[in-house]
């Protein structure tokens, strides 16, 4: 079978990239080459931004209710191709089919939410701000927006931005992760089928050069970024210097606190899913479990048993509960952290370094890995590992546990397991992370609520989706009127 070379989608047509470097897109479970993705150039970005700028005047004048109709059609197409996109996601990312289906489903929820744009985009008004004078605040689109997304949720993360940007009357350019460009290729085919006018949505494949071109291009009014903190910081700084709106969602090190009064069997299974789901490659994944008092021993023993029951393998196969990590490079990174943890004195309770899957020698396998006796200054406790590795820590009481959580430079999400409303309330008030789960291991992204962390996990003011998206993608213009 010939391996396809991917094209960009610009001005309503699939066009070849100007870039001459091609990267292999590989199935992380089998090593099979699925496609070749071009590293597009600043010239490709100019073309896409130019097409989006050309489409903007007519699109912003299209009534919101008509813009929403395109999204209704797009949502119907996504529903009809849900399973197909899920399977593409599993082939390029490695996660299990169940995980891919929920990835697509959460993406679709954003399209559904953005379909309400005639209501979401309404302004405010007040008559008689002074005698005979009325005032109103209206929302207006701004122009061309760009988004840059990571490898770990190929269908969903681009849909945190695209539906809201275009529903608000802007035009849009996406750069998906070069590691997983295939789900978005299919999504863009469906956008074309939905009949959006040429140039309203565009896709440019590539990596760093495309990102830097977005940040510098004077035609781009705003940038949404999701990825690691180092790149998020770079995008945030560069866009700000160039006078652009920017929201940059970064990496994570999520703590889970288990209190002695937690419902232990339920907590343990839920914590296990949080840690090892998507092979630990979720920005909401638990990666440090703090057992408070006598909870420590119970949660350690329960997690060890649950982790041993995980079935590693090709996510496309029934019965597999954990897939591979994304690439050999990611595997090396995870293994080097495990080695560092051992050197620093953490105790390996379960070692996934030598895990393999029969008949799939080309997969990037790392088995569930559990460290105990982890101290806060160890690299495994401080850095984002982004793999199926968990660190267990002890705390004397809730106060100590909150101290450990708040000492982290990250602040994406954190969960507490408890049956005490008092403990839960204390935690939600005092823990720093931007998203808190109470007896929920993944503080899941809900389309109709804003999404984003705090501290080193988020750079910007306006978070993703929810009402924050409408603020991000519109200018709030104030008009004050008097008639003589
Ligand atoms: P990454 O930072 O390597 O890549 C993200 C995007 O940035 C990709 O499109 C990539 O092409 C581009 N990029 C990579 N290096 C760049 C550079 N030096 N300059 C400019 N652009 C560059 O992240 P990843 O490995 O694809 O994804 C995993 C990371 O994303 C983890 O840190 C995870 O926590 C984070 N993440 C965060 C959230 C969130 O909501 N906060 C959600 C999903 C993933």
Coordinates of C-alpha atoms and ligand atoms in Angstrom, one line a residue:
X1 CA 0.0 0.0 0.0
X2 CA 1.3 3.5 -0.8
X3 CA 1.7 5.8 2.1
X4 CA -0.2 9.1 1.5
X5 CA 1.5 12.5 1.9
X6 CA -0.8 14.9 3.6
X7 CA -2.0 18.2 2.2
X8 CA -3.0 21.5 3.7
X9 CA -6.5 22.8 3.5
X10 CA -6.4 26.4 2.4
X11 CA -9.2 28.6 0.9
X12 CA -11.5 25.6 0.5
X13 CA -9.1 23.3 -1.4
X14 CA -6.5 20.6 -0.4
X15 CA -3.2 21.9 -1.5
X16 CA 0.4 20.5 -1.3
X17 CA 2.6 22.1 1.3
X18 CA 5.6 24.1 0.2
X19 CA 7.7 22.3 2.8
X20 CA 10.1 19.7 1.6
X21 CA 10.7 17.8 4.9
X22 CA 8.3 15.0 5.5
X23 CA 7.8 13.2 8.8
X24 CA 6.4 9.6 9.2
X25 CA 3.2 9.4 11.1
X26 CA 3.3 6.0 12.8
X27 CA 0.8 3.8 14.6
X28 CA 2.4 3.8 18.1
X29 CA 1.2 0.2 18.8
X30 CA 2.5 -1.4 15.6
X31 CA 5.1 0.9 14.2
X32 CA 3.3 0.9 10.8
X33 CA 3.7 4.1 8.8
X34 CA 0.3 5.5 8.2
X35 CA 1.1 8.7 6.3
X36 CA 3.8 11.3 5.8
X37 CA 3.2 14.8 7.1
X38 CA 4.9 17.9 5.6
X39 CA 6.6 20.5 7.7
X40 CA 4.9 23.5 6.2
X41 CA 6.7 26.9 5.9
X42 CA 6.0 30.5 6.8
X43 CA 4.9 30.8 3.1
X44 CA 2.1 28.2 3.7
X45 CA 1.0 30.2 6.8
X46 CA 0.9 33.4 4.7
X47 CA -1.4 31.6 2.2
X48 CA -3.7 30.2 4.9
X49 CA -3.9 33.5 6.8
X50 CA -4.5 35.3 3.5
X51 CA -7.4 33.0 2.6
X52 CA -8.9 33.4 6.1
X53 CA -8.5 37.2 5.9
X54 CA -10.2 37.2 2.5
X55 CA -13.1 35.2 3.8
X56 CA -13.6 37.3 6.9
X57 CA -15.7 40.3 5.7
X58 CA -18.5 38.1 4.2
X59 CA -18.4 35.6 7.1
X60 CA -18.7 38.3 9.8
X61 CA -21.7 39.7 8.0
X62 CA -23.3 36.2 7.8
X63 CA -26.0 36.3 10.5
X64 CA -25.1 34.2 13.6
X65 CA -28.2 32.1 13.2
X66 CA -26.9 31.2 9.7
X67 CA -23.4 30.5 10.9
X68 CA -24.9 28.2 13.5
X69 CA -26.6 26.2 10.7
X70 CA -23.3 25.3 9.3
X71 CA -22.3 24.0 12.7
X72 CA -25.5 22.0 13.1
X73 CA -24.7 20.3 9.8
X74 CA -21.1 19.7 10.9
X75 CA -22.3 18.2 14.1
X76 CA -24.6 15.8 12.2
X77 CA -21.6 14.8 10.1
X78 CA -19.4 14.3 13.1
X79 CA -22.1 12.1 14.7
X80 CA -22.4 10.0 11.5
X81 CA -18.6 9.5 11.4
X82 CA -18.0 9.2 15.2
X83 CA -16.8 5.6 15.0
X84 CA -14.6 6.2 12.0
X85 CA -12.8 9.2 13.6
X86 CA -12.4 7.2 16.8
X87 CA -10.7 4.5 14.9
X88 CA -8.4 7.0 13.2
X89 CA -7.6 8.4 16.6
X90 CA -6.6 5.0 18.0
X91 CA -4.4 4.2 15.0
X92 CA -2.4 7.5 15.2
X93 CA -2.4 8.0 19.0
X94 CA -2.5 4.5 20.4
X95 CA -5.3 5.1 23.0
X96 CA -8.0 2.4 23.4
X97 CA -11.1 2.6 21.2
X98 CA -13.2 3.4 24.3
X99 CA -10.9 6.4 25.1
X100 CA -11.0 7.5 21.4
X101 CA -14.8 7.4 21.4
X102 CA -15.0 9.7 24.4
X103 CA -12.3 12.0 22.8
X104 CA -14.6 12.4 19.8
X105 CA -17.7 12.8 22.0
X106 CA -16.2 15.6 24.1
X107 CA -15.2 17.3 20.9
X108 CA -18.7 17.1 19.5
X109 CA -20.1 18.7 22.7
X110 CA -18.2 21.8 21.8
X111 CA -19.8 22.0 18.4
X112 CA -23.2 21.5 20.1
X113 CA -22.5 24.3 22.6
X114 CA -21.3 26.7 19.8
X115 CA -24.6 26.0 17.9
X116 CA -26.2 28.3 20.6
X117 CA -24.2 31.3 19.3
X118 CA -27.2 33.6 18.7
X119 CA -27.8 33.5 22.4
X120 CA -24.2 33.1 23.6
X121 CA -23.1 36.1 21.6
X122 CA -25.8 38.6 22.8
X123 CA -24.6 41.8 24.4
X124 CA -26.0 43.9 27.2
X125 CA -27.8 47.2 27.2
X126 CA -29.1 49.8 29.7
X127 CA -31.4 52.6 28.8
X128 CA -31.0 56.1 30.4
X129 CA -27.4 55.8 31.6
X130 CA -28.0 59.6 31.6
X131 CA -31.1 61.5 30.7
X132 CA -32.0 60.6 27.1
X133 CA -28.9 58.5 26.6
X134 CA -28.7 54.7 26.2
X135 CA -25.7 52.4 26.4
X136 CA -25.0 49.0 24.9
X137 CA -22.2 46.5 24.8
X138 CA -22.1 44.4 21.7
X139 CA -19.8 41.6 20.7
X140 CA -18.0 41.7 17.4
X141 CA -15.7 39.2 15.7
X142 CA -12.1 40.2 15.3
X143 CA -10.6 38.5 12.3
X144 CA -8.3 35.6 11.8
X145 CA -7.6 33.2 14.7
X146 CA -5.0 30.4 14.8
X147 CA -4.9 27.3 17.0
X148 CA -2.0 24.9 17.8
X149 CA -2.8 21.6 19.4
X150 CA -1.0 18.6 21.1
X151 CA -0.9 14.9 20.3
X152 CA -2.9 13.5 23.2
X153 CA -6.5 14.3 22.1
X154 CA -6.4 14.5 18.3
X155 CA -10.1 15.0 17.6
X156 CA -11.1 16.9 20.8
X157 CA -8.6 19.7 21.4
X158 CA -9.0 21.5 18.0
X159 CA -12.7 21.5 18.7
X160 CA -12.1 23.4 21.9
X161 CA -11.5 26.4 19.6
X162 CA -12.7 26.0 16.0
X163 CA -16.5 25.9 16.6
X164 CA -16.5 29.0 18.9
X165 CA -14.1 31.0 16.7
X166 CA -16.2 30.6 13.5
X167 CA -19.5 30.8 15.3
X168 CA -18.5 34.2 16.6
X169 CA -17.8 35.3 13.0
X170 CA -14.0 34.9 12.9
X171 CA -12.1 32.8 10.4
X172 CA -9.7 30.2 11.5
X173 CA -6.4 28.3 10.8
X174 CA -5.5 25.1 12.7
X175 CA -2.1 23.5 13.1
X176 CA -2.7 20.0 14.5
X177 CA 0.1 18.0 16.1
X178 CA 2.5 16.7 13.5
X179 CA 2.4 13.4 15.5
X180 CA -1.3 12.9 15.0
X181 CA -2.5 14.8 11.9
X182 CA -5.0 12.2 10.6
X183 CA -8.1 12.8 12.8
X184 CA -8.1 16.4 11.8
X185 CA -7.7 15.6 8.1
X186 CA -11.0 13.7 8.4
X187 CA -12.6 16.4 10.5
X188 CA -11.7 19.0 7.8
X189 CA -13.1 16.8 5.1
X190 CA -16.4 16.9 7.1
X191 CA -16.1 20.7 7.5
X192 CA -15.8 20.9 3.7
X193 CA -18.9 18.7 3.3
X194 CA -20.8 21.0 5.7
X195 CA -20.4 23.6 3.0
X196 CA -18.5 26.3 5.0
X197 CA -17.5 29.1 2.6
X198 CA -13.9 28.8 1.3
X199 CA -11.3 30.3 3.7
X200 CA -13.5 30.2 6.8
X201 CA -11.5 27.2 8.2
X202 CA -8.0 26.3 7.1
X203 CA -5.5 23.6 8.1
X204 CA -1.7 23.9 7.9
X205 CA 0.3 20.8 8.8
X206 CA 3.7 21.2 10.4
X207 CA 5.6 22.0 13.6
X208 CA 7.7 24.8 15.2
X209 CA 8.1 26.9 12.0
X210 CA 4.3 27.1 11.5
X211 CA 3.8 28.0 15.2
X212 CA 6.4 30.7 15.0
X213 CA 4.9 32.0 11.8
X214 CA 1.4 32.3 13.4
X215 CA 2.9 34.2 16.4
X216 CA 4.6 36.7 14.0
X217 CA 2.0 37.0 11.2
X218 CA 0.4 40.5 11.4
X219 CA -2.8 39.0 9.9
X220 CA -3.4 36.8 12.9
X221 CA -5.4 38.5 15.6
X222 CA -5.3 35.8 18.3
X223 CA -3.7 32.4 19.0
X224 CA -4.9 29.5 21.1
X225 CA -2.2 27.0 22.2
X226 CA -2.4 23.7 24.0
X227 CA 0.8 21.7 24.7
X228 CA 3.8 21.6 27.1
X229 CA 4.5 24.5 29.4
X230 CA 7.8 25.4 27.8
X231 CA 6.2 25.9 24.4
X232 CA 3.1 27.5 26.0
X233 CA 5.3 30.1 27.7
X234 CA 7.1 30.8 24.4
X235 CA 3.8 31.2 22.4
X236 CA 2.3 33.4 25.1
X237 CA 5.3 35.7 25.2
X238 CA 5.8 36.0 21.5
X239 CA 2.1 36.6 20.8
X240 CA 1.9 39.2 23.5
X241 CA 5.0 41.0 22.1
X242 CA 3.2 41.1 18.7
X243 CA 0.0 42.5 20.1
X244 CA -2.1 39.4 19.7
X245 CA -4.7 37.9 22.0
X246 CA -3.4 34.6 23.4
X247 CA -4.5 31.7 25.5
X248 CA -1.8 29.1 26.2
X249 CA -2.7 25.9 28.1
X250 CA 0.4 24.1 29.3
X251 CA 1.6 21.0 31.1
X252 CA 0.6 19.4 34.4
X253 CA 1.5 17.5 37.5
X254 CA -1.8 16.6 39.0
X255 CA -2.1 15.6 42.7
X256 CA -4.8 13.3 44.0
X257 CA -5.4 13.4 47.8
X258 CA -7.1 10.4 49.4
X259 CA -8.5 11.0 52.9
X260 CA -8.9 8.2 55.4
X261 CA -12.7 8.7 55.3
X262 CA -12.9 8.1 51.5
X263 CA -15.0 5.3 50.0
X264 CA -11.8 3.3 49.4
X265 CA -12.9 0.6 46.8
X266 CA -14.5 3.3 44.6
X267 CA -11.7 5.7 45.1
X268 CA -9.0 3.2 44.2
X269 CA -10.6 2.2 40.9
X270 CA -11.3 5.8 40.0
X271 CA -7.7 6.9 40.9
X272 CA -6.3 4.0 38.8
X273 CA -8.3 5.2 35.7
X274 CA -7.1 8.7 36.3
X275 CA -3.4 7.7 36.4
X276 CA -3.2 5.0 33.7
X277 CA -6.0 6.0 31.3
X278 CA -4.6 7.1 27.9
X279 CA -1.3 5.6 29.2
X280 CA -1.0 8.6 31.5
X281 CA -0.9 11.0 28.6
X282 CA -3.8 13.2 29.7
X283 CA -3.2 16.7 31.0
X284 CA -5.8 15.8 33.7
X285 CA -4.1 12.5 34.6
X286 CA -3.3 12.0 38.3
X287 CA 0.4 11.6 38.7
X288 CA 1.0 12.0 42.4
X289 CA -1.3 10.2 44.9
X290 CA -1.1 11.6 48.5
X291 CA -2.4 9.1 51.0
X292 CA -3.4 10.9 54.2
X293 CA -2.8 8.9 57.4
X294 CA -4.1 5.4 57.3
X295 CA -5.4 5.9 53.7
X296 CA -1.8 5.5 52.5
X297 CA -1.5 1.8 52.9
X298 CA -5.0 1.1 51.6
X299 CA -4.6 3.2 48.5
X300 CA -1.1 1.7 47.8
X301 CA -2.3 -1.9 48.0
X302 CA -5.4 -1.2 46.1
X303 CA -3.6 0.7 43.3
X304 CA -1.0 -2.1 43.0
X305 CA -3.7 -4.7 42.5
X306 CA -5.6 -2.6 40.0
X307 CA -2.5 -1.7 38.0
X308 CA -1.5 -5.3 37.8
X309 CA -4.9 -6.1 36.2
X310 CA -4.3 -3.6 33.4
X311 CA -4.0 -5.2 29.9
X312 CA -1.4 -3.5 27.8
X313 CA -1.8 -3.8 24.0
X314 CA -3.1 -2.4 20.7
X315 CA -5.9 0.0 21.7
X316 CA -7.9 -1.2 18.6
X317 CA -8.2 -4.7 20.2
X318 CA -11.1 -5.6 22.5
X319 CA -10.1 -6.3 26.1
X320 CA -7.0 -4.0 25.9
X321 CA -7.2 -1.4 28.7
X322 CA -4.0 0.6 28.1
X323 CA -2.2 1.5 24.8
X324 CA 1.4 2.5 24.1
X325 CA 3.0 5.9 24.6
X326 CA 3.1 8.1 21.5
X327 CA 6.6 7.6 20.2
X328 CA 10.0 6.0 20.9
X329 CA 11.2 9.4 22.1
X330 CA 8.3 9.7 24.6
X331 CA 9.1 6.1 25.8
X332 CA 12.8 7.1 26.3
X333 CA 11.8 10.2 28.3
X334 CA 9.5 8.2 30.6
X335 CA 12.1 5.5 31.1
X336 CA 14.8 8.1 31.9
X337 CA 12.5 9.5 34.6
X338 CA 12.0 6.1 36.1
X339 CA 15.7 5.6 36.2
X340 CA 16.1 9.0 37.8
X341 CA 13.5 8.2 40.4
X342 CA 15.3 5.0 41.4
X343 CA 18.6 6.9 41.7
X344 CA 17.0 9.6 43.8
X345 CA 15.9 6.9 46.3
X346 CA 12.2 6.4 45.4
X347 CA 11.1 2.7 45.8
X348 CA 9.7 1.0 42.7
X349 CA 6.7 -0.9 43.7
X350 CA 5.7 -1.9 40.1
X351 CA 8.2 -1.5 37.2
X352 CA 6.8 -1.2 33.7
X353 CA 10.1 -0.6 32.0
X354 CA 10.5 -4.0 30.5
X355 CA 6.8 -4.5 29.6
X356 CA 6.2 -5.8 26.1
X357 CA 3.3 -7.1 24.0
X358 CA 3.5 -10.4 22.2
X359 CA 3.6 -10.0 18.4
X360 CA 3.9 -6.2 18.6
X361 CA 7.6 -5.6 18.9
X362 CA 7.3 -2.2 17.1
X363 CA 5.1 -0.7 19.8
X364 CA 6.2 2.0 22.3
X365 CA 5.4 -0.1 25.4
X366 CA 5.7 1.1 28.9
X367 CA 3.7 -0.8 31.6
X368 CA 2.1 0.7 34.7
X369 CA 4.8 1.9 37.0
X370 CA 4.3 2.8 40.7
X371 CA 6.8 4.6 42.9
X372 CA 6.5 4.9 46.7
X373 CA 8.5 6.8 49.3
X374 CA 8.6 9.8 46.9
X375 CA 9.8 13.1 48.4
X376 CA 8.8 16.5 47.0
X377 CA 12.3 17.5 45.8
X378 CA 12.7 14.4 43.5
X379 CA 12.5 15.0 39.8
X380 CA 9.7 12.4 39.5
X381 CA 7.7 14.5 42.0
X382 CA 8.4 17.8 40.3
X383 CA 8.4 17.3 36.6
X384 CA 5.7 16.3 34.2
X385 CA 6.5 12.7 33.1
X386 CA 3.4 12.2 30.8
X387 CA 3.4 8.5 30.9
X388 CA 1.9 5.6 33.0
X389 CA 4.0 6.4 36.1
X390 CA 2.6 7.4 39.5
X391 CA 4.3 8.6 42.6
X392 CA 2.9 7.8 46.1
X393 CA 3.4 10.3 48.9
X394 CA 2.3 10.3 52.5
X395 CA 0.7 13.2 54.5
X396 CA -0.2 13.4 58.1
X397 CA -3.4 15.4 57.6
X398 CA -5.3 17.6 55.0
X399 CA -3.2 20.6 55.9
X400 CA 0.1 18.8 54.9
X401 CA -1.6 17.4 51.7
X402 CA -2.7 20.9 50.6
X403 CA 0.9 22.1 51.3
X404 CA 2.3 19.4 49.0
X405 CA -0.2 20.3 46.2
X406 CA 0.4 24.0 46.4
X407 CA 4.2 23.7 46.4
X408 CA 4.0 22.4 42.8
X409 CA 4.9 24.9 40.0
X410 CA 2.0 23.4 38.0
X411 CA -1.6 23.9 38.8
X412 CA -3.8 22.2 36.1
X413 CA -6.1 19.9 38.1
X414 CA -6.3 18.1 41.4
X415 CA -8.8 15.8 43.1
X416 CA -9.7 14.9 46.6
X417 CA -11.4 11.7 47.7
X418 CA -13.4 12.1 50.9
X419 CA -16.8 11.5 52.4
X420 CA -16.5 14.7 54.4
X421 CA -18.1 17.8 53.0
X422 CA -15.9 19.9 55.3
X423 CA -12.7 18.4 53.9
X424 CA -13.9 18.8 50.3
X425 CA -14.9 22.5 51.0
X426 CA -11.5 23.2 52.6
X427 CA -9.8 21.6 49.6
X428 CA -11.7 23.4 46.9
X429 CA -11.1 26.7 48.6
X430 CA -7.4 26.4 49.3
X431 CA -5.9 24.2 46.6
X432 CA -4.3 26.2 43.8
X433 CA -5.1 24.2 40.7
X434 CA -7.6 25.6 38.2
X435 CA -9.8 22.6 38.2
X436 CA -10.8 20.5 41.2
X437 CA -12.4 17.1 41.3
X438 CA -14.3 15.9 44.4
X439 CA -14.4 12.1 44.3
X440 CA -13.8 12.5 40.5
X441 CA -10.3 11.6 39.2
X442 CA -10.5 13.5 36.0
X443 CA -11.9 17.1 36.4
X444 CA -13.2 16.6 32.8
X445 CA -13.5 19.4 30.2
X446 CA -17.2 20.3 30.0
X447 CA -17.9 22.3 26.8
X448 CA -20.3 24.6 28.6
X449 CA -17.8 25.5 31.4
X450 CA -14.4 27.2 31.0
X451 CA -11.4 24.9 30.9
X452 CA -7.8 25.7 32.0
X453 CA -5.4 25.5 34.8
X454 CA -3.4 27.9 37.0
X455 CA 0.2 28.8 37.7
X456 CA 2.7 27.1 35.3
X457 CA -0.2 25.2 33.6
X458 CA -1.9 28.2 32.0
X459 CA -0.7 31.5 30.4
X460 CA -3.4 34.0 29.6
X461 CA -6.6 35.4 31.1
X462 CA -9.4 33.8 29.1
X463 CA -9.7 30.0 29.3
X464 CA -10.9 27.5 26.7
X465 CA -14.6 26.9 25.9
X466 CA -17.6 27.8 28.1
X467 CA -18.4 31.5 28.2
X468 CA -14.7 32.2 28.3
X469 CA -14.5 31.2 24.6
X470 CA -17.1 33.8 23.6
X471 CA -15.0 36.5 25.4
X472 CA -11.8 35.3 23.8
X473 CA -13.2 35.3 20.3
X474 CA -15.0 38.6 20.4
X475 CA -14.4 42.3 21.0
X476 CA -16.8 43.8 23.4
X477 CA -17.6 47.2 21.9
X478 CA -19.5 49.7 23.9
X479 CA -21.9 52.1 22.1
X480 CA -23.5 55.1 23.8
X481 CA -26.3 56.8 22.0
X482 CA -28.3 60.0 22.1
X483 CA -30.9 61.1 19.5
X484 CA -31.7 64.8 19.3
Ligands
LIG1 P1 4.3 19.9 22.7 O1 4.4 21.2 23.5 O2 5.5 19.2 22.3 O3 3.5 20.3 21.3 C1 2.3 21.0 21.2 C2 2.3 21.8 19.9 O4 3.4 22.7 19.9 C3 2.4 20.9 18.7 O5 1.5 21.3 17.7 C4 3.9 21.1 18.3 O6 4.0 21.0 16.9 C5 4.2 22.5 18.7 N1 5.6 22.6 19.2 C6 6.4 21.7 19.8 N2 7.6 22.2 20.1 C7 7.6 23.5 19.7 C8 8.5 24.6 19.7 N3 9.7 24.4 20.2 N4 8.1 25.8 19.3 C9 6.9 26.0 18.7 N5 6.0 25.0 18.6 C10 6.3 23.8 19.1 O7 3.2 19.0 23.4 P2 2.7 17.5 23.1 O8 3.8 16.6 23.4 O9 2.2 17.5 21.7 O10 1.5 17.4 24.1 C11 1.7 17.0 25.4 C12 1.7 18.2 26.3 O11 0.5 18.9 26.2 C13 1.8 17.9 27.8 O12 2.6 18.8 28.4 C14 0.3 18.0 28.3 O13 0.2 18.3 29.7 C15 -0.1 19.2 27.5 N6 -1.5 19.3 27.4 C16 -2.1 20.3 28.1 C17 -3.5 20.4 28.1 C18 -4.2 21.5 28.9 O14 -5.4 21.6 28.8 N7 -3.5 22.2 29.7 C19 -4.3 19.6 27.3 C20 -3.6 18.6 26.5 C21 -2.2 18.5 26.6

